[in-house]
């Protein structure tokens, strides 16, 4: 098993940048593919980005493509989400997730989830 803890969320202005971190404990994070999801108030959770166990393959939702970058440092058991050019519609609780098995950027089922970190983009 793996436990995930997100950090880095806060209140920022439109156009700002922010980097979220997802630290894991338990089994090495390199055993899992990683993903970021978000959920805005009153809305369903939505996929943001995915990364394979090695960091060589990534996949993004159309809404964040070109603005967000997912990466990982397996030596630190951490997955990151660099968010640039933030918009008010990016306001949400962001969740980190991990899954085993074969990697697919379009896979939405994940085995493990963090508790989330709040990102608020103010205009």
mmCIF file of N, CA and C in Angstrom, residues 34-36 47-52 55 57-60 68-72 79-82 103 110:
data_model
loop_
_atom_site.group_PDB
_atom_site.id
_atom_site.type_symbol
_atom_site.label_atom_id
_atom_site.label_comp_id
_atom_site.label_asym_id
_atom_site.label_seq_id
_atom_site.Cartn_x
_atom_site.Cartn_y
_atom_site.Cartn_z
ATOM 1 N N UNK A 34 1.115 7.818 -11.409
ATOM 2 C CA UNK A 34 0.523 8.884 -10.620
ATOM 3 C C UNK A 34 -0.498 9.679 -11.416
ATOM 4 N N UNK A 35 -1.388 10.329 -10.688
ATOM 5 C CA UNK A 35 -2.384 11.162 -11.344
ATOM 6 C C UNK A 35 -2.809 12.313 -10.446
ATOM 7 N N UNK A 36 -3.288 13.356 -11.078
ATOM 8 C CA UNK A 36 -3.896 14.477 -10.355
ATOM 9 C C UNK A 36 -5.329 14.645 -10.859
ATOM 10 N N UNK A 47 -10.527 14.599 -14.031
ATOM 11 C CA UNK A 47 -9.130 14.257 -14.295
ATOM 12 C C UNK A 47 -8.356 15.506 -14.709
ATOM 13 N N UNK A 48 -7.110 15.597 -14.253
ATOM 14 C CA UNK A 48 -6.244 16.710 -14.632
ATOM 15 C C UNK A 48 -5.035 16.217 -15.430
ATOM 16 N N UNK A 49 -4.283 15.284 -14.848
ATOM 17 C CA UNK A 49 -3.054 14.831 -15.505
ATOM 18 C C UNK A 49 -2.642 13.473 -14.957
ATOM 19 N N UNK A 50 -1.878 12.744 -15.764
ATOM 20 C CA UNK A 50 -1.367 11.440 -15.366
ATOM 21 C C UNK A 50 0.085 11.305 -15.792
ATOM 22 N N UNK A 51 0.801 10.456 -15.070
ATOM 23 C CA UNK A 51 2.209 10.212 -15.382
ATOM 24 C C UNK A 51 2.515 8.753 -15.087
ATOM 25 N N UNK A 52 3.309 8.125 -15.930
ATOM 26 C CA UNK A 52 3.628 6.728 -15.693
ATOM 27 C C UNK A 52 4.696 6.609 -14.609
ATOM 28 N N UNK A 55 8.000 8.394 -15.335
ATOM 29 C CA UNK A 55 7.992 9.804 -15.690
ATOM 30 C C UNK A 55 8.151 10.059 -17.170
ATOM 31 N N UNK A 57 6.058 9.089 -19.651
ATOM 32 C CA UNK A 57 4.795 9.306 -20.360
ATOM 33 C C UNK A 57 3.853 10.130 -19.506
ATOM 34 N N UNK A 58 3.251 11.130 -20.116
ATOM 35 C CA UNK A 58 2.298 11.988 -19.417
ATOM 36 C C UNK A 58 1.053 12.186 -20.285
ATOM 37 N N UNK A 59 -0.016 12.611 -19.626
ATOM 38 C CA UNK A 59 -1.284 12.818 -20.327
ATOM 39 C C UNK A 59 -2.041 13.909 -19.584
ATOM 40 N N UNK A 60 -2.722 14.777 -20.339
ATOM 41 C CA UNK A 60 -3.380 15.926 -19.729
ATOM 42 C C UNK A 60 -4.815 16.075 -20.209
ATOM 43 N N UNK A 68 -0.345 23.283 -17.426
ATOM 44 C CA UNK A 68 0.053 22.439 -16.302
ATOM 45 C C UNK A 68 1.076 21.411 -16.768
ATOM 46 N N UNK A 69 1.974 21.053 -15.849
ATOM 47 C CA UNK A 69 2.964 20.021 -16.122
ATOM 48 C C UNK A 69 3.050 19.065 -14.939
ATOM 49 N N UNK A 70 2.871 17.789 -15.213
ATOM 50 C CA UNK A 70 3.031 16.776 -14.175
ATOM 51 C C UNK A 70 4.426 16.185 -14.286
ATOM 52 N N UNK A 71 5.049 15.941 -13.163
ATOM 53 C CA UNK A 71 6.385 15.358 -13.144
ATOM 54 C C UNK A 71 6.552 14.550 -11.871
ATOM 55 N N UNK A 72 7.652 13.847 -11.764
ATOM 56 C CA UNK A 72 7.880 13.059 -10.558
ATOM 57 C C UNK A 72 9.364 12.933 -10.275
ATOM 58 N N UNK A 79 5.334 13.209 -6.526
ATOM 59 C CA UNK A 79 4.799 13.629 -7.821
ATOM 60 C C UNK A 79 4.401 15.095 -7.708
ATOM 61 N N UNK A 80 4.652 15.847 -8.767
ATOM 62 C CA UNK A 80 4.388 17.286 -8.748
ATOM 63 C C UNK A 80 3.366 17.667 -9.811
ATOM 64 N N UNK A 81 2.724 18.804 -9.584
ATOM 65 C CA UNK A 81 1.879 19.410 -10.601
ATOM 66 C C UNK A 81 2.226 20.895 -10.641
ATOM 67 N N UNK A 82 2.943 21.280 -11.686
ATOM 68 C CA UNK A 82 3.262 22.683 -11.894
ATOM 69 C C UNK A 82 2.121 23.326 -12.647
ATOM 70 N N UNK A 103 0.151 1.108 -17.551
ATOM 71 C CA UNK A 103 -0.122 2.543 -17.648
ATOM 72 C C UNK A 103 -0.998 2.852 -18.854
ATOM 73 N N UNK A 110 -8.132 4.710 -9.994
ATOM 74 C CA UNK A 110 -6.905 4.728 -9.220
ATOM 75 C C UNK A 110 -7.125 4.013 -7.891
#
